[in-house]
Coordinates of N, CA and C in Angstrom, one line a residue:
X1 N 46.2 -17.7 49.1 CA 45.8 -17.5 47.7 C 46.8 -16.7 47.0
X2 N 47.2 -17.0 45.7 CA 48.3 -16.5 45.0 C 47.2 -15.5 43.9
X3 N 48.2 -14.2 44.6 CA 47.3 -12.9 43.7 C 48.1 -12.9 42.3
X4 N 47.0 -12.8 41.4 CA 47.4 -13.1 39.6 C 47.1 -11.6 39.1
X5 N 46.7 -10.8 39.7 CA 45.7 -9.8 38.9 C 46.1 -8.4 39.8
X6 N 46.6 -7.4 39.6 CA 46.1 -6.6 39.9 C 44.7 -5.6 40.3
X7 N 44.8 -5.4 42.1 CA 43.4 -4.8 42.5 C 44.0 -3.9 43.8
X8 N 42.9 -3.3 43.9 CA 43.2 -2.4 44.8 C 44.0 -1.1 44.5
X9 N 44.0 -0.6 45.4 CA 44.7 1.3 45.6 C 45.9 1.5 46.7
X10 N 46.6 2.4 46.4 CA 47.4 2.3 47.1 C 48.4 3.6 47.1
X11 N 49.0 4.6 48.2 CA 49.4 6.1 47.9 C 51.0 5.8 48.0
X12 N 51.9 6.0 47.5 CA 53.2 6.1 48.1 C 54.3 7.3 47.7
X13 N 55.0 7.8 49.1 CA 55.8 8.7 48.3 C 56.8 8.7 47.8
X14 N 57.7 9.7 47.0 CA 58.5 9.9 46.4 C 59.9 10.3 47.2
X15 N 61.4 9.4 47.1 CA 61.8 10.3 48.3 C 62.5 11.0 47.0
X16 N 63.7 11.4 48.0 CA 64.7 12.4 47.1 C 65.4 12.0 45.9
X17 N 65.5 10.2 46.1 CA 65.9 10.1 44.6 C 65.1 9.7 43.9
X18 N 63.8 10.2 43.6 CA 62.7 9.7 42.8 C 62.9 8.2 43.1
X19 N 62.9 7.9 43.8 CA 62.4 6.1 44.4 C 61.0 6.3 44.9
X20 N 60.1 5.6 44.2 CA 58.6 4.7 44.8 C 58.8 3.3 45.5
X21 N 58.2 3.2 46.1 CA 57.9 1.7 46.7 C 56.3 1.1 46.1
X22 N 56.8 0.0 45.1 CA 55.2 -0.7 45.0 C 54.8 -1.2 45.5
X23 N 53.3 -1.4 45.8 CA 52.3 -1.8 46.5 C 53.3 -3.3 47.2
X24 N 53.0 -3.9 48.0 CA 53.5 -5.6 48.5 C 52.5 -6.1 47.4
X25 N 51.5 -5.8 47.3 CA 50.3 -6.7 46.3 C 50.7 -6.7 45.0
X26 N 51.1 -5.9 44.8 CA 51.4 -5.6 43.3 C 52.5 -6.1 43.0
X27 N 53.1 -6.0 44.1 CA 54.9 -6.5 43.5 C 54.7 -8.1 43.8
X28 N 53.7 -9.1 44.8 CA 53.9 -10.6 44.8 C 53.3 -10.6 43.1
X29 N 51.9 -10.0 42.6 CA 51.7 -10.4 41.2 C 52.5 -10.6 40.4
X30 N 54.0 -9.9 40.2 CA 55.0 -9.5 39.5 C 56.2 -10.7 39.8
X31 N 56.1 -10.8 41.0 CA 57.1 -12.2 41.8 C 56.4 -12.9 41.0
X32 N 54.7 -13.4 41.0 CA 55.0 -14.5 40.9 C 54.7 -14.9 39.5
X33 N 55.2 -14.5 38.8 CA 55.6 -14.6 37.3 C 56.8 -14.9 37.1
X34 N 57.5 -14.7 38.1 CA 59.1 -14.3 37.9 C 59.8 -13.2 37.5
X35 N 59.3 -11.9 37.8 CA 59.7 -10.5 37.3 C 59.7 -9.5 38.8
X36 N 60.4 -9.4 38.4 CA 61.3 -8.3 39.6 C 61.5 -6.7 38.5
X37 N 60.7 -6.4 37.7 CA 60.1 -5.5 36.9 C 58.8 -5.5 36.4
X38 N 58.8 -3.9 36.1 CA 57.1 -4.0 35.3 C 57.4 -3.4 34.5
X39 N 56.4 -3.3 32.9 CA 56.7 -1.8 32.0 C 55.8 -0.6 32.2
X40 N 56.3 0.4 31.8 CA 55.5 1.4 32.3 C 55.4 2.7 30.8
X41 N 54.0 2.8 30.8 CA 54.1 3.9 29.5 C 53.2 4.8 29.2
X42 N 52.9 5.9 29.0 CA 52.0 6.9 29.3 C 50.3 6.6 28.6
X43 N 49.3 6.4 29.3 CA 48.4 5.8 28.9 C 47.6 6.6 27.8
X44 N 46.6 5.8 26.7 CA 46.8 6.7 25.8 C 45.7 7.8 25.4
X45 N 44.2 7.3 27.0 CA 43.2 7.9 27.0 C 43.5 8.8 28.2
X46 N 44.2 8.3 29.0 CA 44.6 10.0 29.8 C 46.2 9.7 30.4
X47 N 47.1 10.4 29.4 CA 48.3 11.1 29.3 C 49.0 11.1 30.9
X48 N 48.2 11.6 31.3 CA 48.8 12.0 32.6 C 48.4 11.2 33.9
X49 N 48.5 10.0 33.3 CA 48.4 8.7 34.1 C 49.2 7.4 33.4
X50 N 50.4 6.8 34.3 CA 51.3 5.7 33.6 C 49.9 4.4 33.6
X51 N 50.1 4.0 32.5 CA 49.6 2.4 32.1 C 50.9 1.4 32.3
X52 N 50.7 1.0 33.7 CA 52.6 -0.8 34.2 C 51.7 -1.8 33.8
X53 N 52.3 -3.0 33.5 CA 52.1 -4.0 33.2 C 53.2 -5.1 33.3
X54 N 52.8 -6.5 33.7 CA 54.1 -6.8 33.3 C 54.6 -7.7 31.8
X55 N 55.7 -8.5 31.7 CA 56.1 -9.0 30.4 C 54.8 -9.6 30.1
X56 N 54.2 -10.1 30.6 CA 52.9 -11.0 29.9 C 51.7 -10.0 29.1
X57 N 51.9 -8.9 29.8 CA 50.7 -8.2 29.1 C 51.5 -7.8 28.4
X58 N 52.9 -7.1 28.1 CA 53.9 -6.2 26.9 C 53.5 -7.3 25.6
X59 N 54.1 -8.7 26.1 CA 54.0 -9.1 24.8 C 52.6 -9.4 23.9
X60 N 51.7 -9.6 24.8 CA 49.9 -9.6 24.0 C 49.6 -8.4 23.5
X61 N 50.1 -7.0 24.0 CA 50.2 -5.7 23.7 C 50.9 -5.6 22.1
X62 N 52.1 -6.4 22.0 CA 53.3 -6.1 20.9 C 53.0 -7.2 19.9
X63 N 51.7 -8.0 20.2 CA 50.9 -9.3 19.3 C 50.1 -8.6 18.5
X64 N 49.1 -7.7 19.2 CA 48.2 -7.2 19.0 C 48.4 -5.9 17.8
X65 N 49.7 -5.3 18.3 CA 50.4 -4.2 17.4 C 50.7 -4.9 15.8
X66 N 51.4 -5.9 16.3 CA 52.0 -6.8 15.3 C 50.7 -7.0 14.1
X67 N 49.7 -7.4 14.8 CA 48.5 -7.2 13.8 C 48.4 -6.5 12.3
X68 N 48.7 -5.2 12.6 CA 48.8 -4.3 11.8 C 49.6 -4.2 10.7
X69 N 49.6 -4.1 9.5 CA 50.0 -3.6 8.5 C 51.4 -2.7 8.6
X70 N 52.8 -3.5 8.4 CA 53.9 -2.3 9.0 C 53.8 -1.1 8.4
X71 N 52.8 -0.3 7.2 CA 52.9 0.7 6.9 C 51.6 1.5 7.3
X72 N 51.0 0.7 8.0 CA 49.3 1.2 8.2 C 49.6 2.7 9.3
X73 N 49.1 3.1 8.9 CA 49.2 4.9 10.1 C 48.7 4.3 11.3
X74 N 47.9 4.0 11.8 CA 47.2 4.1 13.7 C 48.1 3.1 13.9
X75 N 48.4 2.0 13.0 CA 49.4 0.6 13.8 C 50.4 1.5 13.9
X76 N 51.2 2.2 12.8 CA 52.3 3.0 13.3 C 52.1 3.9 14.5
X77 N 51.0 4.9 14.6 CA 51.3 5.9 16.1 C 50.9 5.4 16.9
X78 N 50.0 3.7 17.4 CA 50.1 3.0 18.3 C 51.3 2.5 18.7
X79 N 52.3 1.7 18.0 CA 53.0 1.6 18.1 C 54.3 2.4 18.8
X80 N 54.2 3.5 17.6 CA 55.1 4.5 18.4 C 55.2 5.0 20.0
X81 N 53.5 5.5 20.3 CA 53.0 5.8 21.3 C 53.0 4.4 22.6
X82 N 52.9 3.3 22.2 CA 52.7 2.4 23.4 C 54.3 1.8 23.2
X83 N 55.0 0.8 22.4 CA 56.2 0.5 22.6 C 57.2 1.5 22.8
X84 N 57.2 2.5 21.8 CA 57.9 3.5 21.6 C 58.2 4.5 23.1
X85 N 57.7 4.4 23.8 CA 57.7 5.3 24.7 C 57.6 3.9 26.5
X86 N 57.3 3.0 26.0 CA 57.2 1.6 26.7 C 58.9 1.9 27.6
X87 N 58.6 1.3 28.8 CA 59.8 1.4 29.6 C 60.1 0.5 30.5
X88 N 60.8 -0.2 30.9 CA 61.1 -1.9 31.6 C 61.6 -0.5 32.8
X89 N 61.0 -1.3 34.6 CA 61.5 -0.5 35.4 C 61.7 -1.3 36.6
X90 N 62.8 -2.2 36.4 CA 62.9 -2.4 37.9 C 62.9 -2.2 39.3
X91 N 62.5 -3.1 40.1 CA 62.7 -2.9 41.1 C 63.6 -3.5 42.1
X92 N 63.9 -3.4 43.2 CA 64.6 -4.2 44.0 C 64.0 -5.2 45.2
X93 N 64.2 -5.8 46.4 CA 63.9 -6.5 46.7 C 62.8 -5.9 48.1
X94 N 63.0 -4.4 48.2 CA 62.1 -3.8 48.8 C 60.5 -3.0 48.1
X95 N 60.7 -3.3 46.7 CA 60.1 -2.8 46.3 C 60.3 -1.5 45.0
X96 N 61.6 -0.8 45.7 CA 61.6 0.4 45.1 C 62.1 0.8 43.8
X97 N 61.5 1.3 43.2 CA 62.1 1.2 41.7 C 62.0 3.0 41.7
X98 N 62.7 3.3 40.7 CA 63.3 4.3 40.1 C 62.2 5.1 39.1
X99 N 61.1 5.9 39.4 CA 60.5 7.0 38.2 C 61.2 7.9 37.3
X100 N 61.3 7.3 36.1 CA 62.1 8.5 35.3 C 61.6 10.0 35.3
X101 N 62.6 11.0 35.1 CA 62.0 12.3 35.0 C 60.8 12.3 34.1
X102 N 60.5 11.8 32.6 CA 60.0 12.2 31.7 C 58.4 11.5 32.4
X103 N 58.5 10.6 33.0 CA 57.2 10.0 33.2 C 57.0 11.4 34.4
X104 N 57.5 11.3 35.4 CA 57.3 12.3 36.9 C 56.8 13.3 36.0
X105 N 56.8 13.7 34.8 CA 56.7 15.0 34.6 C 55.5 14.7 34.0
X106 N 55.3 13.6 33.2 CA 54.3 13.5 32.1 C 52.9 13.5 33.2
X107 N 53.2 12.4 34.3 CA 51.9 12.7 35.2 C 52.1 13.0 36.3
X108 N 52.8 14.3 36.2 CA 53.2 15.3 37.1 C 53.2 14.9 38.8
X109 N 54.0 13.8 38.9 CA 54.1 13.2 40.2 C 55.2 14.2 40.9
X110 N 54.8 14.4 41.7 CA 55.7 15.0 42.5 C 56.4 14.6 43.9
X111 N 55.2 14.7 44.6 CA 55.7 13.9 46.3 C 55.3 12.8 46.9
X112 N 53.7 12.2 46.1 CA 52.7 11.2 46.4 C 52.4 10.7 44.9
X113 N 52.4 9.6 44.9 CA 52.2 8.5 43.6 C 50.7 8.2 44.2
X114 N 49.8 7.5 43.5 CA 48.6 6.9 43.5 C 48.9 5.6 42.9
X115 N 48.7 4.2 43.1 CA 49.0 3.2 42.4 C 47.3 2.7 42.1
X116 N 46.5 2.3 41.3 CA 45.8 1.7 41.0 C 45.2 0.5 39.8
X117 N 45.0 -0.4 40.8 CA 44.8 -1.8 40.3 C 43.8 -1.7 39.3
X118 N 44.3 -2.9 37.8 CA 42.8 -2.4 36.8 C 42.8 -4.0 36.5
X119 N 43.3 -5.0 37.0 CA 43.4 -6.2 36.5 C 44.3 -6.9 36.0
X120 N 44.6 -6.4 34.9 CA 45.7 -7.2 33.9 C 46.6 -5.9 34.0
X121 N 46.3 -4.9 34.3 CA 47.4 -3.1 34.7 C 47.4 -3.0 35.6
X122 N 47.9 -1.8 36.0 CA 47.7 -1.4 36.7 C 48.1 0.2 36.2
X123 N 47.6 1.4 37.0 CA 48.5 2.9 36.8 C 49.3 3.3 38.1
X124 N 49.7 4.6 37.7 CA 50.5 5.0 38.6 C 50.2 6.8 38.2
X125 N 49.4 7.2 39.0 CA 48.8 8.4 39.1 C 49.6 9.7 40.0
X126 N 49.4 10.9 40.1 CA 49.9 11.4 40.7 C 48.6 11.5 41.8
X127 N 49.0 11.2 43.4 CA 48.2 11.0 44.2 C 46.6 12.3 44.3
X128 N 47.2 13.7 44.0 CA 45.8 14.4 44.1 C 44.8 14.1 43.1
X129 N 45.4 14.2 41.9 CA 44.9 13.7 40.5 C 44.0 12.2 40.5
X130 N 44.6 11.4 41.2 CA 44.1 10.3 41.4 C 43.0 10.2 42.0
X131 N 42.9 10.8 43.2 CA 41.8 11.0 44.5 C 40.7 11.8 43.2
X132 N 40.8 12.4 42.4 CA 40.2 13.6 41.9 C 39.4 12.8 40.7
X133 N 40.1 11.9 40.3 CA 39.6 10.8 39.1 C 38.7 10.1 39.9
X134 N 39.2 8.8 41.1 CA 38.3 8.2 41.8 C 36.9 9.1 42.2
X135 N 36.9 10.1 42.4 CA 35.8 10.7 43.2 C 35.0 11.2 41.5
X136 N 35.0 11.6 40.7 CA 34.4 11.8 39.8 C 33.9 10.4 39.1
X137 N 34.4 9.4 39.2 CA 34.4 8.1 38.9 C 33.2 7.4 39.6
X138 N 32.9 7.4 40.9 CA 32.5 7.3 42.0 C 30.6 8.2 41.8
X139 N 31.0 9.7 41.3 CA 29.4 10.0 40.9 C 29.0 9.3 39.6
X140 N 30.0 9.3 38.3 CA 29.9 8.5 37.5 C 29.1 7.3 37.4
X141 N 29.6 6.6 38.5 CA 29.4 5.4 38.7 C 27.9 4.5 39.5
X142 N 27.6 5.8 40.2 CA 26.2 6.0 40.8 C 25.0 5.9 40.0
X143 N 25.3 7.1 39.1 CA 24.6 7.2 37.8 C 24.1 5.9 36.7
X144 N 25.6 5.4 36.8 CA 25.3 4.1 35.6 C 24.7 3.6 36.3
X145 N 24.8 3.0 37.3 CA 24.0 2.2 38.4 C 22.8 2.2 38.6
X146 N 22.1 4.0 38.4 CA 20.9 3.9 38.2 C 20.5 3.7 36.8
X147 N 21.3 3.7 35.9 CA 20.6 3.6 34.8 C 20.4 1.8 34.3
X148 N 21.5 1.0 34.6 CA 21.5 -0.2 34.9 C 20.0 -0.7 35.3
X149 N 19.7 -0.3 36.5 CA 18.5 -0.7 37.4 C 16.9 -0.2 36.7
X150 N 17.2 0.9 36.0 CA 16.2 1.1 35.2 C 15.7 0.4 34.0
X151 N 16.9 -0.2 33.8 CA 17.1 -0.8 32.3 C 16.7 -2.4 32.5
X152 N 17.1 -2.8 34.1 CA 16.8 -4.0 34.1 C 15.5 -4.1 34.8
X153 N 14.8 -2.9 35.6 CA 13.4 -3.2 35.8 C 12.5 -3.4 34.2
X154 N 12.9 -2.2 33.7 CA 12.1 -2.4 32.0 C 12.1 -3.6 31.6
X155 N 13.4 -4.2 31.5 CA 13.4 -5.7 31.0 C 12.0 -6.4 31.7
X156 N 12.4 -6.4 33.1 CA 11.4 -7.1 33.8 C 9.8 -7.0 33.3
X157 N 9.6 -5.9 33.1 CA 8.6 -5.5 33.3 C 8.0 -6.1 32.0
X158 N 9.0 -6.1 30.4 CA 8.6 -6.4 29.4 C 8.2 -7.6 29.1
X159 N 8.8 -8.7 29.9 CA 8.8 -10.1 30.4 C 7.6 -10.7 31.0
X160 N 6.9 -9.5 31.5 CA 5.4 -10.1 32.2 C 4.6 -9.6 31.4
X161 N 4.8 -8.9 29.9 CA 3.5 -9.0 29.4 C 3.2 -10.0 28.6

């Protein structure tokens, strides 16, 4: 089965010359489009996690921008903020592609990367940060769960009068 989507998690480190290796899953998604790159740009609800993608989502992203009014303010600092700071980052045939300083700094990667699968994205976390998001994510997630189940017993319940 040919993977179309980004899923899954995945830790890798950093050697000496800021080289990562991406996930094998993540990089066939990318093959099989035909891209031996992803973009990569600092996400805009938490900073200190990269938002990659590849050309298919950049250009629905730069449609969507396009939307906007060239003098409108939010289309402008969207813009700025997602293209503007947007970065094409190859890889090679092992995988390994190159972390710029600015991003290593922005989500403070240091020795362990976090890769995580969102679908049509993917991020690139710094691995403690990452573990720290999933696990708060995870009680989060409990919660909705019960609140889901409460919401759908009510339904039920409203149904049999």
């Amino acid at each position: 089965m040919e993977a179309t989507r980004f899923s899954g998690s995945s830790s890798a480190s950093v050697d000496g010359k800021s080289r990562i290796v991406l996930p094998a899953d993540f990089r066939r998604v990318l093959e099989g489009k035909g891209c031996n790159y992803f973009y990569a740009t600092p996400d805009l609800q938490h900073p200190e996690f990269l938002e990659c993608f590849g050309p298919d989502h950049a250009r629905n992203l730069e449609a969507q921008l396009d939307e906007f009014d060239p003098y409108d303010e939010d289309g402008r600092i969207l813009r700025e903020l997602l293209i503007g700071r947007m970065k094409p980052l190859p890889f090679d045939a092992d995988g390994r592609f190159v972390l710029p300083a600015a991003f290593r700094e922005k989500a403070r990667i240091d020795k362990e990367a976090l890769f995580v699968g969102l679908g049509a994205t993917f991020q690139i976390r710094d691995r403690a940060a990452g573990e720290a998001r999933s696990k708060d994510l995870e009680e989060r997630g409990a919660a909705a769960a019960r609140r889901m189940t409460s919401h759908a017993k009510l339904r039920r319940l409203g149904q049999r009068e």
